[in-house]
Short mmCIF file of C-alpha atoms in Angstrom, two decimals:
data_model
loop_
_atom_site.label_atom_id
_atom_site.label_comp_id
_atom_site.label_asym_id
_atom_site.label_seq_id
_atom_site.Cartn_x
_atom_site.Cartn_y
_atom_site.Cartn_z
CA MET A 1 127.68 14.94 117.03
CA PHE A 2 128.60 16.03 113.54
CA ASP A 3 130.82 13.05 113.08
CA LEU A 4 127.79 10.87 113.74
CA ILE A 5 126.14 11.98 110.52
CA GLY A 6 129.47 11.83 108.77
CA VAL A 7 129.80 15.53 107.98
CA PRO A 8 132.56 17.68 109.47
CA PRO A 9 131.20 20.94 110.93
CA GLN A 10 133.55 23.03 108.77
CA ALA A 11 131.90 21.62 105.64
CA LEU A 12 128.39 21.93 107.00
CA PHE A 13 128.68 25.54 108.14
CA GLY A 14 130.78 26.47 105.15
CA GLN A 15 128.04 25.30 102.82
CA LEU A 16 125.38 26.91 105.00
CA LEU A 17 127.19 30.22 104.64
CA LEU A 18 127.52 29.76 100.89
CA GLY A 19 123.84 28.93 100.82
CA LEU A 20 123.01 32.13 102.73
CA ILE A 21 125.17 34.15 100.32
CA ASN A 22 123.40 32.68 97.31
CA GLY A 23 120.12 33.17 99.14
CA ALA A 24 120.97 36.84 99.67
CA PHE A 25 121.28 37.28 95.90
CA TYR A 26 118.18 35.21 95.16
CA ALA A 27 116.22 37.33 97.63
CA LEU A 28 117.43 40.70 96.30
CA LEU A 29 116.81 39.72 92.70
CA SER A 30 113.46 38.03 93.21
CA LEU A 31 112.37 40.98 95.36
CA GLY A 32 113.03 43.35 92.45
CA LEU A 33 111.11 41.05 90.14
CA ALA A 34 108.24 40.86 92.63
CA VAL A 35 108.04 44.64 92.99
CA ILE A 36 108.01 45.09 89.21
CA PHE A 37 105.56 42.28 88.55
CA GLY A 38 103.25 43.34 91.37
CA LEU A 39 102.66 46.82 90.02
CA MET A 40 103.27 46.44 86.31
CA ASN A 41 102.37 42.84 85.54
CA VAL A 42 105.59 42.69 83.57
CA ILE A 43 107.89 39.71 83.95
CA ASN A 44 111.17 41.52 83.73
CA PHE A 45 113.49 39.19 81.86
CA THR A 46 116.07 41.97 81.64
CA HIS A 47 116.62 41.56 85.38
CA GLY A 48 119.66 39.29 85.04
CA ALA A 49 121.26 41.66 82.56
CA GLN A 50 120.59 44.57 84.90
CA TYR A 51 122.28 42.67 87.75
CA MET A 52 125.25 42.13 85.43
CA MET A 53 125.20 45.84 84.53
CA GLY A 54 125.42 46.59 88.25
CA ALA A 55 128.57 44.51 88.58
CA PHE A 56 130.13 46.01 85.43
CA CYS A 57 129.14 49.51 86.44
CA SER A 58 131.00 49.17 89.73
CA TYR A 59 133.97 47.68 87.84
CA MET A 60 133.98 50.65 85.43
CA LEU A 61 133.57 53.22 88.20
CA LEU A 62 136.61 51.74 89.92
CA THR A 63 138.75 51.23 86.82
CA TYR A 64 137.98 54.43 84.89
CA PHE A 65 137.09 56.88 87.65
CA GLY A 66 138.80 55.44 90.71
CA ILE A 67 135.53 55.37 92.60
CA PRO A 68 135.82 52.64 95.24
CA TYR A 69 133.32 49.99 96.25
CA TRP A 70 131.51 52.11 98.83
CA GLY A 71 130.87 54.85 96.31
CA ALA A 72 129.69 52.29 93.79
CA LEU A 73 127.26 50.88 96.31
CA VAL A 74 125.41 54.21 96.25
CA LEU A 75 126.01 55.33 92.67
CA VAL A 76 125.46 52.11 90.74
CA PRO A 77 121.83 51.49 91.73
CA ILE A 78 121.08 55.10 90.77
CA ILE A 79 122.90 54.89 87.41
CA VAL A 80 121.53 51.49 86.40
CA GLY A 81 118.11 52.37 87.83
CA ALA A 82 118.14 55.43 85.55
CA THR A 83 118.79 53.22 82.51
CA GLY A 84 115.79 51.17 83.68
CA ILE A 85 113.68 54.32 83.76
CA ILE A 86 114.72 55.11 80.19
CA ILE A 87 113.90 51.56 79.07
CA GLU A 88 110.49 51.74 80.77
CA ARG A 89 109.65 55.10 79.18
CA LEU A 90 110.93 54.19 75.72
CA PHE A 91 109.77 50.60 75.40
CA ILE A 92 107.90 48.85 78.20
CA SER A 93 105.33 51.60 78.74
CA ARG A 94 104.05 51.03 75.22
CA LEU A 95 103.10 47.45 76.00
CA TYR A 96 100.84 47.80 79.06
CA HIS A 97 97.66 47.47 77.01
CA LEU A 98 98.90 44.20 75.46
CA ASP A 99 99.20 40.66 76.79
CA HIS A 100 101.96 39.90 79.37
CA LEU A 101 103.74 37.86 76.78
CA TYR A 102 104.81 40.96 74.88
CA GLY A 103 106.49 42.47 77.91
CA LEU A 104 108.27 39.18 78.51
CA LEU A 105 109.48 38.97 74.91
CA LEU A 106 110.60 42.59 74.90
CA THR A 107 112.55 42.33 78.14
CA PHE A 108 114.07 39.01 77.06
CA GLY A 109 115.21 40.60 73.80
CA LEU A 110 116.64 43.58 75.67
CA ALA A 111 118.56 41.20 77.93
CA LEU A 112 120.12 39.47 74.92
CA ILE A 113 121.09 42.81 73.37
CA ILE A 114 122.60 44.17 76.58
CA GLU A 115 124.53 40.98 77.31
CA GLY A 116 125.77 40.86 73.70
CA MET A 117 127.03 44.43 73.92
CA PHE A 118 128.94 43.72 77.13
CA ARG A 119 130.41 40.51 75.70
CA LYS A 120 131.62 42.41 72.64
CA GLN A 121 133.20 45.09 74.79
CA PHE A 122 134.65 43.07 77.66
CA GLY A 123 134.93 39.50 76.39
CA SER A 124 133.39 36.66 78.34
CA SER A 125 136.29 35.49 80.46
CA GLY A 126 135.42 37.68 83.43
CA LEU A 127 137.13 40.57 85.20
CA PRO A 128 138.37 40.67 88.78
CA TYR A 129 137.04 43.07 91.42
CA THR A 130 139.03 43.56 94.59
CA ASN A 131 137.39 42.54 97.83
CA PRO A 132 136.79 45.79 99.77
CA ILE A 133 136.73 44.04 103.17
CA PRO A 134 139.39 41.33 103.07
CA GLY A 135 140.00 38.99 105.96
CA GLY A 136 137.67 37.22 108.27
CA THR A 137 137.34 35.73 111.66
CA ASN A 138 137.47 32.23 113.03
CA LEU A 139 134.25 31.46 114.83
CA GLY A 140 135.59 28.19 116.20
CA PHE A 141 133.34 25.96 114.15
CA MET A 142 134.06 27.78 110.89
CA PHE A 143 135.92 30.64 109.23
CA LEU A 144 133.72 33.64 108.45
CA PRO A 145 135.01 36.02 105.73
CA TYR A 146 133.94 39.57 106.60
CA TYR A 147 132.78 40.43 103.10
CA ARG A 148 130.41 37.48 102.96
CA ALA A 149 128.89 38.42 106.30
CA TRP A 150 128.45 41.95 104.96
CA VAL A 151 126.63 40.65 101.86
CA VAL A 152 124.17 38.61 103.90
CA VAL A 153 123.47 41.39 106.39
CA SER A 154 123.16 44.19 103.84
CA SER A 155 120.89 42.12 101.61
CA LEU A 156 118.68 41.32 104.57
CA VAL A 157 118.51 44.99 105.58
CA VAL A 158 117.62 46.13 102.05
CA CYS A 159 115.01 43.39 101.68
CA LEU A 160 113.34 44.17 104.99
CA GLY A 161 113.52 47.90 104.29
CA THR A 162 111.77 47.36 100.96
CA TRP A 163 109.16 45.17 102.61
CA PHE A 164 108.54 47.85 105.24
CA MET A 165 108.25 50.57 102.62
CA ILE A 166 105.69 48.63 100.60
CA GLU A 167 103.62 47.15 103.43
CA LYS A 168 103.74 49.85 106.08
CA THR A 169 104.07 53.31 104.53
CA GLN A 170 101.77 55.70 102.68
CA LEU A 171 103.87 55.38 99.54
CA GLY A 172 103.54 51.62 99.81
CA SER A 173 99.77 51.89 100.12
CA TYR A 174 99.74 53.86 96.83
CA LEU A 175 101.72 51.05 95.22
CA ARG A 176 99.49 48.30 96.57
CA ALA A 177 96.32 50.18 95.66
CA ALA A 178 97.62 50.92 92.15
CA THR A 179 98.27 47.20 91.71
CA GLU A 180 94.53 46.66 92.14
CA ARG A 181 92.91 49.71 90.53
CA PRO A 182 95.42 52.03 88.81
CA ASP A 183 92.63 54.09 87.22
CA LEU A 184 91.01 54.86 90.57
CA VAL A 185 94.29 55.65 92.32
CA GLN A 186 95.10 58.06 89.51
CA ALA A 187 91.65 59.66 89.84
CA PHE A 188 92.52 60.39 93.50
CA GLY A 189 95.28 62.65 92.22
CA ILE A 190 98.29 60.36 92.10
CA ASN A 191 100.47 60.31 89.01
CA VAL A 192 100.32 56.55 88.47
CA PRO A 193 102.33 56.37 85.22
CA ARG A 194 105.20 58.21 86.93
CA MET A 195 104.93 55.92 89.94
CA ILE A 196 105.14 52.88 87.64
CA THR A 197 108.24 54.30 85.94
CA LEU A 198 109.92 54.96 89.28
CA THR A 199 108.96 51.53 90.55
CA TYR A 200 110.61 49.92 87.56
CA GLY A 201 113.67 52.05 88.19
CA PHE A 202 113.64 50.93 91.84
CA GLY A 203 113.37 47.24 90.92
CA VAL A 204 116.21 47.62 88.46
CA GLY A 205 118.20 49.48 91.13
CA LEU A 206 117.79 46.47 93.43
CA ALA A 207 119.17 44.19 90.69
CA ALA A 208 122.10 46.57 90.20
CA LEU A 209 122.75 46.64 93.95
CA ALA A 210 122.91 42.85 93.91
CA GLY A 211 125.41 43.19 91.07
CA VAL A 212 127.62 45.50 93.13
CA LEU A 213 127.50 43.09 96.06
CA ALA A 214 128.32 40.20 93.73
CA ALA A 215 131.30 41.83 91.99
CA PRO A 216 133.92 40.97 94.66
CA ILE A 217 132.59 37.41 95.11
CA TYR A 218 131.94 36.23 91.57
CA SER A 219 134.04 37.40 88.68
CA VAL A 220 132.43 40.23 86.74
CA ASN A 221 131.35 38.77 83.42
CA PRO A 222 128.62 39.38 80.85
CA ILE A 223 126.74 36.15 81.44
CA MET A 224 126.74 36.22 85.24
CA GLY A 225 123.12 37.38 85.16
CA ALA A 226 121.94 34.89 82.57
CA ASN A 227 123.24 32.05 84.74
CA LEU A 228 121.64 33.32 87.89
CA ILE A 229 118.31 34.54 86.57
CA ILE A 230 117.04 31.06 85.72
CA VAL A 231 117.32 30.07 89.38
CA VAL A 232 115.84 33.38 90.46
CA PHE A 233 112.77 32.81 88.31
CA ALA A 234 112.35 29.41 89.96
CA VAL A 235 112.55 31.21 93.33
CA VAL A 236 109.90 33.68 92.20
CA VAL A 237 107.59 30.88 91.08
CA ILE A 238 108.05 29.03 94.38
CA GLY A 239 107.47 32.14 96.47
CA GLY A 240 104.50 33.32 94.43
CA MET A 241 104.62 35.95 91.69
CA GLY A 242 104.48 39.44 93.09
CA SER A 243 104.64 38.50 96.78
CA ILE A 244 107.17 40.74 98.55
CA LEU A 245 107.65 38.80 101.77
CA GLY A 246 107.41 35.54 99.81
CA SER A 247 110.32 36.45 97.58
CA ILE A 248 112.53 37.37 100.55
CA ILE A 249 111.80 34.26 102.60
CA THR A 250 111.94 31.95 99.61
CA GLY A 251 115.16 33.52 98.36
CA PHE A 252 117.05 33.00 101.60
CA GLY A 253 115.37 29.67 102.32
CA LEU A 254 116.18 28.14 98.97
CA GLY A 255 119.77 29.35 99.15
CA VAL A 256 120.14 27.49 102.45
CA ILE A 257 118.40 24.37 101.12
CA GLU A 258 120.72 24.43 98.12
CA GLY A 259 123.74 24.73 100.43
CA LEU A 260 122.60 21.85 102.60
CA THR A 261 122.01 19.70 99.54
CA LYS A 262 125.63 20.32 98.60
CA VAL A 263 126.64 18.76 101.93
CA PHE A 264 124.31 15.82 102.05
CA TYR A 265 123.70 14.95 98.42
CA PRO A 266 125.97 17.04 96.16
CA GLU A 267 124.69 15.42 92.97
CA ALA A 268 121.29 17.10 93.45
CA SER A 269 122.55 20.56 94.43
CA ASN A 270 122.06 22.06 90.99
CA THR A 271 118.58 20.70 90.53
CA VAL A 272 117.08 20.80 94.02
CA ILE A 273 115.49 24.22 93.48
CA PHE A 274 113.79 23.06 90.30
CA ILE A 275 112.55 19.91 91.98
CA ILE A 276 111.03 22.07 94.72
CA MET A 277 109.54 24.30 92.05
CA ALA A 278 107.89 21.33 90.36
CA ILE A 279 106.46 20.07 93.65
CA VAL A 280 105.17 23.53 94.62
CA LEU A 281 103.58 24.00 91.21
CA MET A 282 101.76 20.70 91.60
CA LEU A 283 100.52 21.32 95.12
CA ARG A 284 100.13 25.09 95.23
CA PRO A 285 100.26 26.61 91.75
CA GLN A 286 100.04 30.19 93.06
CA GLY A 287 103.30 29.70 94.99
CA LEU A 288 103.91 29.42 98.71
CA PHE A 289 103.03 33.05 99.45
CA GLY A 290 100.94 33.89 96.40
CA THR A 291 97.21 34.48 96.33
CA PRO A 292 95.19 32.54 93.75
CA LYS A 293 93.93 34.65 90.86
CA MET B 1 74.65 84.82 85.22
CA ALA B 2 78.09 83.59 86.21
CA GLU B 3 79.30 80.23 85.01
CA ALA B 4 78.30 77.21 87.07
CA LEU B 5 80.81 75.46 89.35
CA LEU B 6 80.81 72.52 86.94
CA ALA B 7 79.78 73.23 83.38
CA ILE B 8 79.53 70.29 81.00
CA ARG B 9 79.08 71.15 77.32
CA ASP B 10 78.61 68.70 74.46
CA LEU B 11 80.56 65.95 76.21
CA HIS B 12 81.26 62.84 74.12
CA ALA B 13 83.02 59.67 75.27
CA TRP B 14 83.83 56.30 73.83
CA TYR B 15 84.62 52.82 75.16
CA GLY B 16 86.85 51.47 72.42
CA GLU B 17 84.73 51.85 69.29
CA SER B 18 81.39 52.29 71.01
CA HIS B 19 80.23 55.86 71.31
CA ILE B 20 78.57 56.14 74.75
CA LEU B 21 78.08 59.84 75.45
CA HIS B 22 76.47 61.84 72.64
CA GLY B 23 76.85 65.41 73.80
CA MET B 24 75.98 65.62 77.50
CA THR B 25 75.27 69.22 78.53
CA PHE B 26 74.44 70.27 82.08
CA ASP B 27 75.48 72.49 84.98
CA VAL B 28 76.09 72.02 88.67
CA ASN B 29 76.04 75.14 90.84
CA PRO B 30 78.04 75.61 94.03
CA GLY B 31 76.44 73.93 97.04
CA GLU B 32 73.91 72.01 95.00
CA VAL B 33 73.11 68.32 95.10
CA VAL B 34 72.30 67.33 91.53
CA THR B 35 71.39 63.86 90.31
CA LEU B 36 71.75 62.13 87.01
CA LEU B 37 68.77 59.83 86.68
CA GLY B 38 68.36 57.30 83.94
CA ARG B 39 68.08 53.67 83.03
CA ASN B 40 70.92 51.20 83.02
CA GLY B 41 73.28 51.89 80.18
CA ALA B 42 72.10 55.48 79.69
CA GLY B 43 75.64 56.79 80.22
CA LYS B 44 75.49 58.06 83.81
CA THR B 45 78.61 56.28 85.06
CA THR B 46 80.41 57.08 81.84
CA THR B 47 79.59 60.76 82.42
CA MET B 48 81.24 60.56 85.86
CA ARG B 49 84.28 58.81 84.43
CA ALA B 50 84.51 61.28 81.57
CA ILE B 51 84.41 64.24 83.99
CA MET B 52 87.21 62.62 86.02
CA GLY B 53 89.33 61.97 82.93
CA MET B 54 89.04 58.22 83.31
CA MET B 55 87.86 57.64 79.73
CA ALA B 56 90.59 57.10 77.14
CA LYS B 57 88.64 58.97 74.46
CA ARG B 58 86.44 61.98 75.16
CA LYS B 59 85.72 65.38 73.71
CA GLY B 60 83.64 68.42 74.39
CA SER B 61 84.06 70.68 77.39
CA VAL B 62 84.26 70.05 81.14
CA ARG B 63 84.82 73.29 83.01
CA TYR B 64 85.31 73.41 86.77
CA GLU B 65 85.61 76.81 88.49
CA GLY B 66 86.33 78.14 85.01
CA HIS B 67 89.20 75.71 84.29
CA GLU B 68 88.92 73.52 81.21
CA LEU B 69 89.57 69.90 82.26
CA ILE B 70 88.86 68.02 79.04
CA ARG B 71 92.49 67.54 78.05
CA LEU B 72 93.87 66.83 81.54
CA LYS B 73 94.75 63.44 82.95
CA SER B 74 92.69 62.25 85.89
CA ASN B 75 95.42 62.87 88.49
CA ARG B 76 95.55 66.55 87.42
CA ILE B 77 91.76 66.82 87.46
CA ALA B 78 91.60 65.49 91.02
CA ARG B 79 93.98 68.25 92.09
CA TYR B 80 91.37 70.88 91.18
CA GLY B 81 89.17 69.49 93.94
CA LEU B 82 86.96 66.87 92.30
CA ALA B 83 86.64 63.44 93.91
CA TYR B 84 85.02 60.30 92.62
CA CYS B 85 83.33 57.50 94.53
CA PRO B 86 82.77 54.66 92.08
CA GLU B 87 79.69 52.47 91.90
CA GLU B 88 81.67 49.34 92.81
CA ARG B 89 83.10 51.40 95.72
CA GLY B 90 86.71 50.64 94.88
CA ILE B 91 87.79 49.49 98.34
CA PHE B 92 91.28 48.02 98.09
CA ALA B 93 91.66 44.45 99.33
CA SER B 94 95.39 44.78 99.96
CA LEU B 95 94.86 47.80 102.24
CA ASN B 96 93.29 47.83 105.67
CA VAL B 97 90.41 50.15 106.50
CA ARG B 98 92.64 52.89 107.83
CA GLU B 99 94.96 52.71 104.84
CA ASN B 100 91.95 52.85 102.53
CA LEU B 101 90.68 55.89 104.40
CA MET B 102 94.05 57.65 104.27
CA LEU B 103 94.82 56.71 100.67
CA PRO B 104 93.57 59.70 98.66
CA PRO B 105 96.08 62.52 99.04
CA LYS B 106 94.99 65.95 100.25
CA VAL B 107 94.34 68.09 97.19
CA LYS B 108 93.06 71.29 98.83
CA ASP B 109 92.66 72.80 102.25
CA GLY B 110 89.34 72.48 104.02
CA GLY B 111 88.76 68.73 104.01
CA LEU B 112 86.91 67.26 106.94
CA PRO B 113 89.24 66.50 109.84
CA LEU B 114 89.71 62.84 110.65
CA GLU B 115 87.97 63.20 114.03
CA GLN B 116 84.82 64.46 112.34
CA ILE B 117 84.92 61.60 109.83
CA TYR B 118 85.22 59.10 112.66
CA ARG B 119 82.32 60.80 114.45
CA LEU B 120 80.23 60.40 111.32
CA PHE B 121 81.30 56.80 110.69
CA PRO B 122 82.35 55.30 114.04
CA ASN B 123 82.60 51.81 112.52
CA LEU B 124 85.56 52.89 110.43
CA MET B 125 87.53 53.68 113.57
CA GLU B 126 86.62 50.41 115.30
CA ARG B 127 87.53 48.35 112.26
CA GLY B 128 90.60 50.33 111.26
CA ALA B 129 92.90 47.32 111.17
CA SER B 130 90.52 45.06 109.22
CA GLN B 131 91.11 44.32 105.59
CA GLY B 132 89.10 46.85 103.57
CA THR B 133 87.05 44.30 101.71
CA LYS B 134 86.10 42.46 104.92
CA LEU B 135 83.66 45.26 105.78
CA SER B 136 79.95 44.86 105.07
CA GLY B 137 78.58 46.43 101.89
CA GLY B 138 77.21 49.38 103.81
CA GLU B 139 80.47 49.95 105.70
CA GLN B 140 82.42 49.76 102.44
CA GLN B 141 80.15 52.43 100.99
CA MET B 142 80.71 54.62 104.06
CA LEU B 143 84.45 54.11 103.68
CA ALA B 144 84.35 54.96 99.99
CA ILE B 145 82.55 58.24 100.78
CA ALA B 146 84.55 58.99 103.93
CA ARG B 147 87.92 58.77 102.22
CA ILE B 148 87.08 61.51 99.70
CA LEU B 149 85.84 63.89 102.41
CA ARG B 150 89.33 64.20 103.90
CA THR B 151 90.98 65.40 100.72
CA GLY B 152 89.60 68.91 100.51
CA ALA B 153 87.73 68.14 97.30
CA LYS B 154 84.62 70.30 97.10
CA LEU B 155 82.80 68.53 94.29
CA LEU B 156 81.92 64.92 95.06
CA LEU B 157 80.87 62.56 92.30
CA LEU B 158 78.93 59.73 93.97
CA ASP B 159 78.00 56.86 91.70
CA GLU B 160 74.94 54.96 93.01
CA PRO B 161 75.93 55.06 96.67
CA THR B 162 72.70 53.29 97.73
CA GLU B 163 72.87 50.37 95.33
CA GLY B 164 72.22 47.02 96.96
CA LEU B 165 72.11 48.39 100.50
CA ALA B 166 69.55 47.86 103.26
CA PRO B 167 66.96 50.65 103.79
CA VAL B 168 68.47 51.72 107.12
CA ILE B 169 71.88 52.19 105.45
CA VAL B 170 70.26 54.05 102.56
CA GLN B 171 68.72 56.45 105.12
CA GLN B 172 72.13 56.94 106.71
CA ILE B 173 73.66 57.75 103.34
CA GLY B 174 70.79 60.14 102.67
CA SER B 175 71.45 62.02 105.89
CA THR B 176 75.18 62.03 105.15
CA ILE B 177 74.56 63.66 101.78
CA ARG B 178 72.29 66.29 103.36
CA MET B 179 74.96 66.96 105.98
CA LEU B 180 77.57 67.37 103.24
CA ARG B 181 75.33 69.89 101.49
CA GLU B 182 75.05 71.89 104.72
CA GLN B 183 78.84 71.79 105.05
CA GLY B 184 79.14 73.42 101.64
CA PHE B 185 80.05 70.42 99.50
CA THR B 186 78.64 70.16 96.02
CA VAL B 187 77.44 66.72 95.02
CA LEU B 188 76.78 65.14 91.65
CA LEU B 189 74.89 61.94 92.29
CA VAL B 190 74.10 59.09 89.94
CA GLU B 191 70.91 57.30 90.97
CA GLN B 192 68.49 54.73 89.66
CA ASN B 193 66.21 55.19 92.66
CA PHE B 194 64.42 58.50 92.22
CA ARG B 195 62.52 58.13 95.48
CA PHE B 196 65.86 58.28 97.25
CA ALA B 197 67.12 61.01 94.93
CA ALA B 198 64.08 63.13 95.78
CA THR B 199 65.03 63.10 99.47
CA VAL B 200 68.49 64.62 98.94
CA ALA B 201 68.73 66.54 95.67
CA ASP B 202 67.99 70.06 94.46
CA ARG B 203 67.66 69.19 90.78
CA HIS B 204 67.53 66.10 88.59
CA TYR B 205 68.86 65.64 85.09
CA VAL B 206 67.34 62.77 83.13
CA VAL B 207 69.87 60.96 80.96
CA GLU B 208 69.04 58.76 77.99
CA HIS B 209 71.30 57.43 75.25
CA GLY B 210 74.21 59.53 76.42
CA GLN B 211 72.33 62.83 76.42
CA VAL B 212 70.46 64.96 78.93
CA ILE B 213 66.83 64.89 77.84
CA ASP B 214 65.19 66.77 80.69
CA MET B 215 65.82 68.71 83.89
CA ILE B 216 63.40 68.57 86.80
CA PRO B 217 63.78 70.73 89.92
CA ASN B 218 63.18 68.70 93.04
CA ALA B 219 60.29 70.95 94.00
CA ALA B 220 58.52 69.86 90.82
CA ILE B 221 59.18 66.18 91.20
CA GLU B 222 55.64 65.35 92.33
CA ALA B 223 54.11 67.13 89.37
CA ASN B 224 56.44 65.25 87.06
CA ARG B 225 56.08 61.84 88.64
CA GLU B 226 54.32 60.26 85.65
CA LYS B 227 56.83 61.72 83.20
CA LEU B 228 59.74 60.44 85.33
CA LYS B 229 58.23 56.98 85.52
CA ALA B 230 58.05 56.93 81.75
CA TYR B 231 61.68 58.08 81.46
CA LEU B 232 62.97 55.54 83.92
CA GLY B 233 60.69 52.72 82.86
CA VAL B 234 59.61 51.97 86.41
#
């Protein structure tokens, strides 16, 4: 059957898997952006740098402290999330009363500074990170590397867990309510400024977790986030700013579409997401899962 | 005489540059239902928001059970047992009815149990899974009141709970407020409609230009009807 459309199954499923892997990163990163934007109305341009920090942090934990991948998986989101909390307290929290644009400019500037510091320290050629689960299995129609399967599954679990927390728990109802009326939620006795700080830390932690997952696949280098974040912002726009489920579905979906484009029309694979973004913006400016403002 | 449950002294508040409250002074005693009456723009809602710490700039004194609240943030103030039901009701569109009802955290012991709340407002149980803002205006008002009864707050600040509602709903809200008084709640009520206010309250403060200009006990409301009409411009 596959020969009929002129594509060998190995290539098709190989690209599908690559698409799912990319989608896993798109979903994790756009989810963090959605969580942050939803509550804080801040477009966090530092997100790519924080993803990169996640990858470097796991590299440093391994190289300087001998802490392996599995330790990094737990520690890195906490460490990088804590730097996010400091950034929110020191800088971002002073901008809430101003236009969104200021938050965007600030976080963009921070991203440039952070990436510059890492480039100065580590160069830009990239550092290797050993695959913690080498090997794979032959599924008959394709070869499945274990680590890649792990990335897709763990990203999916974290995404769905975050969705559940926000949509189905009491804590999530505080977050959703504070998105609408922070003053009223605070007057019910909830410390909204602290919740905002922790939410930013959580979103940053998600970016850092994506960085840890990415380290063994992509080489660890200071501009890894800058390259990825452009696509992730397109994903966010397509899914709808601030929509949790939208960012997850769109992230995985666009990864797969990108992978399939590589099989059927490789020339368009780098632009297909932006073409979709343009079409979505024309037909549904609030995004596929967004609500019109 | 001991200090009132809520003692407001020389309370000032500002929206940006505009000075709204010019030294509000009044008391609310335990178990009372007290109204703030006044025209639009007199500063009644601002008084509520200033008590709750929801105004960026305020000064003077707000004492509750002897605690000074003027410098506290609103989340700390709520923890003393004050709860606010805003004029626009503040039902959250992204939460269903049950989530709206369960949103305010418990701040003290002694809130109404959920079963009693559902007995009072059976619609809220039936429509628990509906989006909060899909309820009718009257149901939204019930929800806005119901959710602060669970929390253990003993002083309820109700901002125009009858506004824009049908007479039968207004009656239901009136009987709810009387029931709350019997249960030992203290209520500070903002009203434009003094006929309604007269059916539920013990005392009325008349507010004008951000100050209290008169206090009328409910028993004397008939004798003061002409004066009130002049104050309220009705």
